[in-house]
C-alpha positions as YAML, in Angstrom:
chain: A
units: angstrom
residues:
- id: 1
  name: MET
  ca: [61.87, -63.51, -198.65]
- id: 2
  name: GLN
  ca: [63.17, -62.56, -202.11]
- id: 3
  name: THR
  ca: [66.65, -63.85, -201.24]
- id: 4
  name: PHE
  ca: [65.27, -67.18, -200.02]
- id: 5
  name: VAL
  ca: [63.24, -67.68, -203.20]
- id: 6
  name: ALA
  ca: [66.18, -66.64, -205.41]
- id: 7
  name: VAL
  ca: [68.47, -69.17, -203.72]
- id: 8
  name: LEU
  ca: [65.76, -71.82, -203.97]
- id: 9
  name: MET
  ca: [65.38, -71.19, -207.70]
- id: 10
  name: TRP
  ca: [69.12, -71.36, -208.38]
- id: 11
  name: LEU
  ca: [69.28, -74.66, -206.48]
- id: 12
  name: LEU
  ca: [66.47, -75.88, -208.73]
- id: 13
  name: VAL
  ca: [68.41, -74.75, -211.80]
- id: 14
  name: ALA
  ca: [71.49, -76.66, -210.63]
- id: 15
  name: SER
  ca: [69.50, -79.84, -209.96]
- id: 16
  name: LEU
  ca: [67.75, -79.66, -213.34]
- id: 17
  name: LEU
  ca: [71.01, -79.10, -215.21]
- id: 18
  name: ILE
  ca: [72.38, -82.25, -213.56]
- id: 19
  name: LEU
  ca: [69.30, -84.49, -213.63]
- id: 20
  name: ARG
  ca: [67.85, -83.43, -216.99]
- id: 21
  name: ARG
  ca: [71.07, -83.26, -218.99]
- id: 22
  name: GLY
  ca: [70.77, -84.91, -222.37]
- id: 23
  name: ARG
  ca: [66.99, -84.43, -222.57]
- id: 24
  name: ALA
  ca: [65.74, -82.81, -225.78]
- id: 25
  name: GLU
  ca: [62.87, -80.97, -224.05]
- id: 26
  name: ARG
  ca: [64.35, -77.99, -222.18]
- id: 27
  name: SER
  ca: [61.26, -75.89, -221.35]
- id: 28
  name: ILE
  ca: [61.40, -76.68, -217.62]
- id: 29
  name: THR
  ca: [65.11, -75.81, -217.47]
- id: 30
  name: TYR
  ca: [64.54, -72.55, -219.37]
- id: 31
  name: ALA
  ca: [61.69, -71.75, -216.98]
- id: 32
  name: ALA
  ca: [63.83, -72.34, -213.91]
- id: 33
  name: ILE
  ca: [66.70, -70.19, -215.23]
- id: 34
  name: THR
  ca: [64.42, -67.31, -216.26]
- id: 35
  name: ILE
  ca: [62.48, -67.34, -212.97]
- id: 36
  name: ALA
  ca: [65.76, -67.53, -211.02]
- id: 37
  name: VAL
  ca: [67.01, -64.44, -212.87]
- id: 38
  name: ALA
  ca: [63.73, -62.64, -212.14]
- id: 39
  name: MET
  ca: [63.89, -63.54, -208.45]
- id: 40
  name: THR
  ca: [67.52, -62.41, -208.27]
- id: 41
  name: ILE
  ca: [66.59, -59.02, -209.73]
- id: 42
  name: ASN
  ca: [63.94, -58.74, -207.01]
- id: 43
  name: VAL
  ca: [66.56, -59.00, -204.24]
- id: 44
  name: ASP
  ca: [66.80, -55.45, -202.89]
- id: 45
  name: THR
  ca: [70.58, -55.07, -203.18]
- id: 46
  name: VAL
  ca: [70.64, -56.41, -206.73]
- id: 47
  name: TYR
  ca: [67.58, -54.35, -207.65]
- id: 48
  name: ARG
  ca: [69.13, -51.07, -206.47]
- id: 49
  name: PHE
  ca: [72.35, -51.81, -208.36]
- id: 50
  name: ILE
  ca: [70.58, -52.65, -211.63]
- id: 51
  name: ASP
  ca: [68.16, -49.74, -211.36]
- id: 52
  name: ALA
  ca: [71.03, -47.34, -210.70]
- id: 53
  name: LEU
  ca: [72.58, -48.45, -214.00]
- id: 54
  name: LEU
  ca: [69.21, -47.64, -215.63]
- id: 55
  name: HIS
  ca: [69.16, -44.09, -214.19]
- id: 56
  name: GLY
  ca: [67.00, -44.91, -211.16]
- id: 57
  name: SER
  ca: [63.63, -45.00, -212.89]
- id: 58
  name: ASN
  ca: [62.46, -48.40, -211.57]
- id: 59
  name: VAL
  ca: [62.88, -49.97, -215.00]
- id: 60
  name: ALA
  ca: [64.46, -52.92, -213.19]
- id: 61
  name: THR
  ca: [60.94, -53.70, -211.92]
- id: 62
  name: LEU
  ca: [59.70, -54.10, -215.49]
- id: 63
  name: ILE
  ca: [62.70, -56.26, -216.45]
- id: 64
  name: GLY
  ca: [62.25, -58.57, -213.47]
- id: 65
  name: ASP
  ca: [58.49, -58.87, -213.88]
- id: 66
  name: CYS
  ca: [58.70, -59.58, -217.62]
- id: 67
  name: ALA
  ca: [61.38, -62.20, -216.96]
- id: 68
  name: LEU
  ca: [59.08, -63.84, -214.43]
- id: 69
  name: MET
  ca: [56.20, -63.86, -216.91]
- id: 70
  name: VAL
  ca: [58.40, -65.49, -219.55]
- id: 71
  name: GLY
  ca: [59.62, -68.02, -216.97]
- id: 72
  name: ILE
  ca: [56.06, -68.90, -215.97]
- id: 73
  name: PHE
  ca: [55.25, -69.28, -219.68]
- id: 74
  name: PHE
  ca: [58.08, -71.81, -220.16]
- id: 75
  name: LEU
  ca: [57.04, -73.60, -216.98]
- id: 76
  name: GLY
  ca: [53.49, -74.05, -218.22]
- id: 77
  name: ARG
  ca: [54.70, -75.19, -221.64]
- id: 78
  name: GLY
  ca: [57.04, -77.72, -220.06]
- id: 79
  name: ILE
  ca: [54.32, -79.25, -217.93]
- id: 80
  name: MET
  ca: [51.95, -79.31, -220.91]
- id: 81
  name: LYS
  ca: [54.51, -81.10, -223.10]
- id: 82
  name: ALA
  ca: [55.13, -83.68, -220.35]
- id: 83
  name: GLY
  ca: [51.66, -85.15, -220.91]
- id: 84
  name: GLU
  ca: [49.34, -85.95, -223.79]
- id: 85
  name: TYR
  ca: [46.43, -83.92, -222.38]
- id: 86
  name: GLN
  ca: [46.52, -80.75, -224.53]
- id: 87
  name: PRO
  ca: [42.95, -79.55, -225.26]
- id: 88
  name: GLY
  ca: [42.35, -76.24, -227.04]
- id: 89
  name: PRO
  ca: [41.81, -74.06, -223.94]
- id: 90
  name: VAL
  ca: [45.05, -75.38, -222.40]
- id: 91
  name: ARG
  ca: [47.05, -74.61, -225.56]
- id: 92
  name: ILE
  ca: [45.58, -71.10, -225.67]
- id: 93
  name: ALA
  ca: [46.23, -70.37, -221.98]
- id: 94
  name: LEU
  ca: [49.83, -71.60, -222.25]
- id: 95
  name: GLY
  ca: [50.41, -70.29, -225.75]
- id: 96
  name: PRO
  ca: [52.74, -67.49, -226.92]
- id: 97
  name: THR
  ca: [49.82, -65.27, -227.99]
- id: 98
  name: THR
  ca: [48.49, -65.05, -224.44]
- id: 99
  name: LEU
  ca: [51.99, -64.24, -223.18]
- id: 100
  name: LEU
  ca: [52.51, -61.50, -225.79]
- id: 101
  name: VAL
  ca: [49.15, -59.91, -224.99]
- id: 102
  name: ALA
  ca: [49.99, -59.90, -221.27]
- id: 103
  name: LEU
  ca: [53.50, -58.51, -221.86]
- id: 104
  name: SER
  ca: [52.08, -55.77, -224.08]
- id: 105
  name: GLY
  ca: [49.54, -54.79, -221.43]
- id: 106
  name: VAL
  ca: [52.20, -54.75, -218.73]
- id: 107
  name: GLY
  ca: [54.52, -52.62, -220.88]
- id: 108
  name: VAL
  ca: [51.85, -50.03, -221.69]
- id: 109
  name: ALA
  ca: [50.68, -49.82, -218.07]
- id: 110
  name: PHE
  ca: [54.26, -49.42, -216.83]
- id: 111
  name: LEU
  ca: [54.87, -46.45, -219.16]
- id: 112
  name: LEU
  ca: [51.82, -44.69, -217.70]
- id: 113
  name: ILE
  ca: [53.02, -44.98, -214.08]
- id: 114
  name: ASP
  ca: [54.54, -41.94, -212.41]
- id: 115
  name: ARG
  ca: [57.48, -43.96, -211.09]
- id: 116
  name: GLY
  ca: [59.66, -41.38, -209.35]
- id: 117
  name: ALA
  ca: [62.98, -42.47, -207.85]
- id: 118
  name: THR
  ca: [64.16, -46.04, -207.19]
- id: 119
  name: THR
  ca: [61.98, -47.87, -204.68]
- id: 120
  name: THR
  ca: [62.18, -51.46, -203.47]
- id: 121
  name: ASN
  ca: [58.48, -51.30, -202.50]
- id: 122
  name: PHE
  ca: [57.14, -50.53, -205.94]
- id: 123
  name: MET
  ca: [53.46, -51.41, -205.48]
- id: 124
  name: ILE
  ca: [53.28, -50.30, -201.85]
- id: 125
  name: ASP
  ca: [54.56, -46.85, -202.83]
- id: 126
  name: LEU
  ca: [52.82, -46.52, -206.21]
- id: 127
  name: GLY
  ca: [49.90, -48.96, -206.08]
- id: 128
  name: ALA
  ca: [47.32, -46.19, -205.57]
- id: 129
  name: GLN
  ca: [47.87, -45.11, -209.19]
- id: 130
  name: PRO
  ca: [45.39, -46.71, -211.64]
- id: 131
  name: ALA
  ca: [48.22, -47.51, -214.06]
- id: 132
  name: ALA
  ca: [50.23, -49.25, -211.31]
- id: 133
  name: ALA
  ca: [47.18, -51.25, -210.24]
- id: 134
  name: ALA
  ca: [46.59, -52.26, -213.86]
- id: 135
  name: TYR
  ca: [50.27, -53.18, -214.20]
- id: 136
  name: SER
  ca: [50.09, -55.58, -211.25]
- id: 137
  name: MET
  ca: [46.63, -56.94, -212.07]
- id: 138
  name: ILE
  ca: [47.58, -57.83, -215.66]
- id: 139
  name: GLN
  ca: [50.59, -59.75, -214.40]
- id: 140
  name: PHE
  ca: [48.76, -61.69, -211.73]
- id: 141
  name: THR
  ca: [45.78, -62.41, -213.96]
- id: 142
  name: TYR
  ca: [48.24, -63.97, -216.41]
- id: 143
  name: TYR
  ca: [49.97, -65.90, -213.62]
- id: 144
  name: GLY
  ca: [46.61, -67.10, -212.32]
- id: 145
  name: ILE
  ca: [45.56, -68.37, -215.76]
- id: 146
  name: VAL
  ca: [48.83, -70.19, -216.39]
- id: 147
  name: VAL
  ca: [49.22, -71.62, -212.89]
- id: 148
  name: GLY
  ca: [45.55, -72.66, -212.79]
- id: 149
  name: THR
  ca: [46.04, -74.51, -216.07]
- id: 150
  name: MET
  ca: [49.16, -76.12, -214.62]
- id: 151
  name: ALA
  ca: [47.09, -77.33, -211.66]
- id: 152
  name: VAL
  ca: [44.71, -79.10, -214.08]
- id: 153
  name: LEU
  ca: [47.58, -80.73, -216.00]
- id: 154
  name: ALA
  ca: [49.46, -81.73, -212.84]
- id: 155
  name: SER
  ca: [46.33, -83.24, -211.27]
- id: 156
  name: ARG
  ca: [45.86, -85.41, -214.37]
- id: 157
  name: GLN
  ca: [49.53, -86.37, -214.16]
- id: 158
  name: TYR
  ca: [48.99, -87.29, -210.51]
- id: 159
  name: ARG
  ca: [46.03, -89.56, -211.34]
- id: 160
  name: LEU
  ca: [48.01, -91.36, -214.04]
- id: 161
  name: SER
  ca: [51.10, -91.83, -211.84]
- id: 162
  name: VAL
  ca: [51.74, -94.64, -209.38]
- id: 163
  name: GLY
  ca: [53.86, -95.05, -206.28]
- id: 164
  name: LEU
  ca: [56.70, -92.60, -205.71]
- id: 165
  name: GLN
  ca: [56.01, -90.89, -209.05]
- id: 166
  name: ARG
  ca: [52.91, -89.35, -207.49]
- id: 167
  name: LEU
  ca: [54.95, -87.28, -205.05]
- id: 168
  name: PRO
  ca: [56.36, -84.69, -207.50]
- id: 169
  name: ALA
  ca: [53.04, -84.47, -209.36]
- id: 170
  name: GLY
  ca: [51.25, -83.94, -206.04]
- id: 171
  name: CYS
  ca: [53.70, -81.17, -205.09]
- id: 172
  name: LEU
  ca: [53.05, -79.47, -208.43]
- id: 173
  name: VAL
  ca: [49.30, -79.63, -207.81]
- id: 174
  name: VAL
  ca: [49.67, -78.12, -204.33]
- id: 175
  name: GLY
  ca: [52.12, -75.48, -205.59]
- id: 176
  name: ALA
  ca: [49.83, -74.51, -208.46]
- id: 177
  name: ILE
  ca: [46.77, -74.23, -206.17]
- id: 178
  name: LEU
  ca: [48.77, -72.08, -203.76]
- id: 179
  name: GLY
  ca: [49.90, -69.99, -206.73]
- id: 180
  name: VAL
  ca: [46.30, -69.36, -207.75]
- id: 181
  name: ALA
  ca: [45.50, -68.35, -204.16]
- id: 182
  name: LEU
  ca: [48.50, -66.00, -204.20]
- id: 183
  name: CYS
  ca: [47.24, -64.36, -207.39]
- id: 184
  name: VAL
  ca: [43.78, -63.86, -205.86]
- id: 185
  name: VAL
  ca: [45.33, -62.28, -202.75]
- id: 186
  name: VAL
  ca: [47.41, -59.86, -204.85]
- id: 187
  name: LEU
  ca: [44.40, -58.88, -206.99]
- id: 188
  name: ILE
  ca: [42.40, -58.13, -203.83]
- id: 189
  name: MET
  ca: [45.30, -56.07, -202.48]
- id: 190
  name: ASP
  ca: [45.54, -54.14, -205.75]
- id: 191
  name: ILE
  ca: [41.83, -53.34, -205.81]
- id: 192
  name: ALA
  ca: [41.82, -52.39, -202.12]
- id: 193
  name: HIS
  ca: [44.84, -50.10, -202.57]
- id: 194
  name: LEU
  ca: [43.31, -48.45, -205.63]
- id: 195
  name: SER
  ca: [40.05, -47.93, -203.73]
- id: 196
  name: GLY
  ca: [41.80, -46.36, -200.78]
- id: 197
  name: ARG
  ca: [40.98, -49.28, -198.45]
- id: 198
  name: VAL
  ca: [44.46, -49.57, -197.02]
- id: 199
  name: ASP
  ca: [43.04, -51.41, -193.99]
- id: 200
  name: VAL
  ca: [41.68, -54.19, -196.22]
- id: 201
  name: MET
  ca: [44.97, -54.33, -198.11]
- id: 202
  name: ALA
  ca: [46.91, -54.66, -194.85]
- id: 203
  name: ASN
  ca: [44.65, -57.43, -193.56]
- id: 204
  name: VAL
  ca: [44.83, -59.43, -196.78]
- id: 205
  name: SER
  ca: [48.61, -58.90, -197.10]
- id: 206
  name: VAL
  ca: [49.14, -61.17, -194.08]
- id: 207
  name: ALA
  ca: [48.53, -64.14, -196.38]
- id: 208
  name: TYR
  ca: [50.90, -62.89, -199.09]
- id: 209
  name: GLY
  ca: [54.24, -63.87, -197.54]
- id: 210
  name: PRO
  ca: [53.36, -67.48, -196.57]
- id: 211
  name: LEU
  ca: [51.61, -68.09, -199.92]
- id: 212
  name: TYR
  ca: [54.58, -66.66, -201.81]
- id: 213
  name: ILE
  ca: [57.12, -68.87, -200.04]
- id: 214
  name: LEU
  ca: [54.99, -72.03, -200.12]
- id: 215
  name: THR
  ca: [54.10, -71.62, -203.80]
- id: 216
  name: PHE
  ca: [57.73, -71.54, -204.87]
- id: 217
  name: LEU
  ca: [58.72, -74.24, -202.39]
- id: 218
  name: PHE
  ca: [56.15, -76.77, -203.60]
- id: 219
  name: LEU
  ca: [56.73, -75.95, -207.28]
- id: 220
  name: CYS
  ca: [60.49, -76.35, -206.86]
- id: 221
  name: VAL
  ca: [60.11, -79.67, -205.02]
- id: 222
  name: GLY
  ca: [57.72, -80.90, -207.71]
- id: 223
  name: LEU
  ca: [59.95, -79.82, -210.60]
- id: 224
  name: ALA
  ca: [63.15, -81.20, -209.06]
- id: 225
  name: GLY
  ca: [61.31, -84.31, -207.86]
- id: 226
  name: GLN
  ca: [60.30, -85.50, -211.33]
- id: 227
  name: PRO
  ca: [63.83, -86.04, -212.74]
- id: 228
  name: THR
  ca: [65.01, -87.25, -209.33]
- id: 229
  name: VAL
  ca: [62.34, -89.97, -209.23]
- id: 230
  name: ARG
  ca: [63.17, -90.96, -212.83]
- id: 231
  name: TYR
  ca: [66.87, -91.15, -211.95]
- id: 232
  name: LEU
  ca: [66.25, -93.26, -208.85]
- id: 233
  name: SER
  ca: [63.84, -95.52, -210.76]
- id: 234
  name: ALA
  ca: [66.42, -96.04, -213.51]
- id: 235
  name: ARG
  ca: [69.09, -96.88, -210.92]
- id: 236
  name: ARG
  ca: [66.75, -99.31, -209.17]
- id: 237
  name: ARG
  ca: [65.79, -100.98, -212.45]
- id: 238
  name: ALA
  ca: [69.44, -101.30, -213.47]
- id: 239
  name: ALA
  ca: [70.20, -102.98, -210.13]
- id: 240
  name: ARG
  ca: [67.32, -105.43, -210.66]
- id: 241
  name: THR
  ca: [68.53, -106.15, -214.17]
- id: 242
  name: ARG
  ca: [72.04, -106.94, -212.94]
- id: 243
  name: THR
  ca: [70.60, -109.24, -210.27]
- id: 244
  name: LEU
  ca: [68.49, -111.14, -212.82]
- id: 245
  name: ILE
  ca: [71.43, -111.45, -215.25]
- id: 246
  name: LYS
  ca: [73.49, -112.98, -212.45]
- id: 247
  name: GLU
  ca: [70.68, -115.32, -211.36]
- id: 248
  name: LEU
  ca: [70.02, -116.46, -214.95]
- id: 249
  name: LEU
  ca: [73.69, -117.01, -215.74]
- id: 250
  name: PRO
  ca: [73.86, -120.75, -214.81]
- id: 251
  name: ALA
  ca: [70.71, -121.60, -216.78]
- id: 252
  name: TRP
  ca: [71.85, -119.49, -219.74]
- id: 253
  name: ARG
  ca: [75.28, -121.14, -219.83]
- id: 254
  name: ALA
  ca: [73.66, -124.57, -219.74]
- id: 255
  name: ALA
  ca: [71.29, -123.57, -222.55]
- id: 256
  name: THR
  ca: [74.05, -122.24, -224.81]
- id: 257
  name: ILE
  ca: [76.09, -125.41, -224.31]
- id: 258
  name: VAL
  ca: [73.34, -127.64, -225.73]
- id: 259
  name: ARG
  ca: [72.16, -125.02, -228.23]
- id: 260
  name: PRO
  ca: [74.78, -122.40, -229.17]
- id: 261
  name: GLY
  ca: [73.09, -119.10, -229.94]
- id: 262
  name: LEU
  ca: [74.02, -115.64, -231.16]
- id: 263
  name: SER
  ca: [76.12, -115.09, -228.04]
- id: 264
  name: GLN
  ca: [78.66, -117.60, -229.33]
- id: 265
  name: THR
  ca: [78.82, -116.17, -232.86]
- id: 266
  name: ASP
  ca: [78.91, -112.50, -231.88]
- id: 267
  name: ALA
  ca: [80.79, -112.43, -228.57]
- id: 268
  name: ALA
  ca: [82.19, -108.90, -229.17]
- id: 269
  name: SER
  ca: [78.68, -107.49, -229.54]
- id: 270
  name: VAL
  ca: [77.50, -109.23, -226.38]
- id: 271
  name: GLN
  ca: [80.24, -107.55, -224.33]
- id: 272
  name: THR
  ca: [79.12, -104.06, -225.44]
- id: 273
  name: ASP
  ca: [75.38, -104.65, -225.03]
- id: 274
  name: GLY
  ca: [73.46, -102.73, -222.41]
- id: 275
  name: LEU
  ca: [72.09, -104.49, -219.35]
- id: 276
  name: GLU
  ca: [68.54, -104.77, -220.73]
- id: 277
  name: THR
  ca: [69.86, -106.21, -224.00]
- id: 278
  name: GLN
  ca: [72.00, -108.76, -222.16]
- id: 279
  name: LEU
  ca: [69.06, -109.91, -220.07]
- id: 280
  name: HIS
  ca: [66.83, -110.09, -223.14]
- id: 281
  name: ARG
  ca: [69.44, -112.16, -224.97]
- id: 282
  name: GLN
  ca: [69.66, -114.58, -222.03]
- id: 283
  name: VAL
  ca: [65.89, -114.99, -221.87]
- id: 284
  name: VAL
  ca: [65.56, -115.56, -225.63]
- id: 285
  name: GLU
  ca: [68.39, -118.11, -225.79]
- id: 286
  name: ILE
  ca: [67.08, -120.03, -222.78]
- id: 287
  name: ARG
  ca: [63.58, -120.13, -224.29]
- id: 288
  name: ASP
  ca: [65.00, -121.22, -227.65]
- id: 289
  name: ALA
  ca: [66.81, -124.12, -226.00]
- id: 290
  name: MET
  ca: [63.62, -125.12, -224.14]
- id: 291
  name: ILE
  ca: [61.47, -125.29, -227.29]
- id: 292
  name: ASP
  ca: [64.05, -126.67, -229.75]
- id: 293
  name: PRO
  ca: [63.07, -130.34, -230.39]
- id: 294
  name: ARG
  ca: [66.59, -131.17, -231.53]
- id: 295
  name: VAL
  ca: [68.06, -130.74, -228.04]
- id: 296
  name: SER
  ca: [67.16, -131.94, -224.59]
- id: 297
  name: PHE
  ca: [67.04, -129.05, -222.17]
- id: 298
  name: SER
  ca: [64.88, -128.25, -219.17]
- id: 299
  name: LEU
  ca: [64.94, -125.94, -216.15]
- id: 300
  name: SER
  ca: [64.51, -126.60, -212.48]
- id: 301
  name: ALA
  ca: [61.51, -125.02, -210.77]
- id: 302
  name: SER
  ca: [63.67, -122.29, -209.21]
- id: 303
  name: ALA
  ca: [65.39, -121.48, -212.53]
- id: 304
  name: ARG
  ca: [62.01, -121.32, -214.29]
- id: 305
  name: LEU
  ca: [60.79, -118.85, -211.66]
- id: 306
  name: VAL
  ca: [63.81, -116.63, -212.25]
- id: 307
  name: LEU
  ca: [63.18, -116.80, -216.01]
- id: 308
  name: GLU
  ca: [59.56, -115.72, -215.54]
- id: 309
  name: ARG
  ca: [60.61, -112.87, -213.29]
- id: 310
  name: ALA
  ca: [63.14, -111.75, -215.93]
- id: 311
  name: GLU
  ca: [60.42, -111.76, -218.58]
- id: 312
  name: GLN
  ca: [58.09, -109.75, -216.36]
- id: 313
  name: HIS
  ca: [60.90, -107.32, -215.63]
- id: 314
  name: LEU
  ca: [61.63, -106.78, -219.33]
- id: 315
  name: LEU
  ca: [57.95, -106.22, -220.02]
- id: 316
  name: GLY
  ca: [57.70, -103.83, -217.07]
- id: 317
  name: THR
  ca: [54.42, -105.45, -215.99]
- id: 318
  name: ASP
  ca: [55.27, -106.69, -212.52]
- id: 319
  name: GLU
  ca: [57.84, -104.39, -210.93]
- id: 320
  name: ALA
  ca: [56.29, -104.44, -207.49]
- id: 321
  name: ARG
  ca: [56.25, -108.22, -207.26]
- id: 322
  name: LEU
  ca: [59.71, -108.40, -208.80]
- id: 323
  name: HIS
  ca: [61.03, -106.03, -206.16]
- id: 324
  name: THR
  ca: [59.60, -108.21, -203.38]
- id: 325
  name: SER
  ca: [60.84, -111.44, -204.93]
- id: 326
  name: ALA
  ca: [64.30, -110.13, -205.72]
- id: 327
  name: ALA
  ca: [64.90, -108.51, -202.34]
- id: 328
  name: PRO
  ca: [66.86, -111.46, -200.86]
- id: 329
  name: ALA
  ca: [69.00, -111.68, -203.98]
- id: 330
  name: THR
  ca: [69.77, -107.99, -204.00]
- id: 331
  name: ARG
  ca: [70.89, -108.19, -200.39]
- id: 332
  name: SER
  ca: [73.69, -110.91, -201.34]
- id: 333
  name: ASN
  ca: [64.42, -86.16, -210.50]
- id: 334
  name: SER
  ca: [58.87, -61.59, -203.58]
- id: 335
  name: GLN
  ca: [57.23, -60.84, -206.69]
- id: 336
  name: ARG
  ca: [57.92, -57.09, -207.06]
- id: 337
  name: GLY
  ca: [54.58, -56.37, -208.81]
- id: 338
  name: ALA
  ca: [52.61, -57.22, -205.69]
- id: 339
  name: ALA
  ca: [50.83, -54.61, -203.63]
...
């Protein structure tokens, strides 16, 4: 389970480094890298190796768990910064103060645990100790707060999104809800273990594995899906822009013959313009020729329709209808502290 999640996280890191390159906001990328490191430490073989270097005192558990807490912190911050909805309680829950308090509590609790020799089943072997239970419960209370807040932010993002953009936001909502459920399960397991109710802990633990896998799966799909959708949308828009430039070309050439515009006086600049700028220049120069009383220029009904579609495309107000209209023309983005 740990190996699957670690591989999943490193795949997410690779996709984010490719799809989010050049973006100023890096919180999501930092989150993915930190969580991937934490999940890698949790792989049994890696864990034993690292803990052996640290004299076999299970300090690798603390390193991995703190890395995961920091990664979850960056994840929450990244999702918060992606939207404008940042009320006071959200900023507090996802703020550095809350993280520092949780890390301090985890550190103190860890020092009070009688840890013994290296174990890859840290909470199963040591969870009956009050300090170990506190260690796990502080972590998962923090995770629950952050992931619950993420669910609120992602659900708002989902409501404000349209079409394909809803898919990654929806995955984040589902992943966050599953994450909250996972935290509740772990807290119940911790309390049951501490109380000596191993039977209750065993019964509840059945839900742990599926929740653990599904939480990371949905969160990874949601996080990778956002830049993927943006990339695909940008590619689709660029294709539509090229199509409209081509369709407007005859009308634009006719317009610039009767009324030479900036394109004739600054030809070098025109050749280096981006697609959106080229289309905008065509629209403006055609409209100028149509309204200039000094020249006689008019468009056919079909050319006027293309011009209107180009204007709607530039304004971004009618993408769905543009897509339908342009279709014929186009055819020619295991937690080791658990009990």
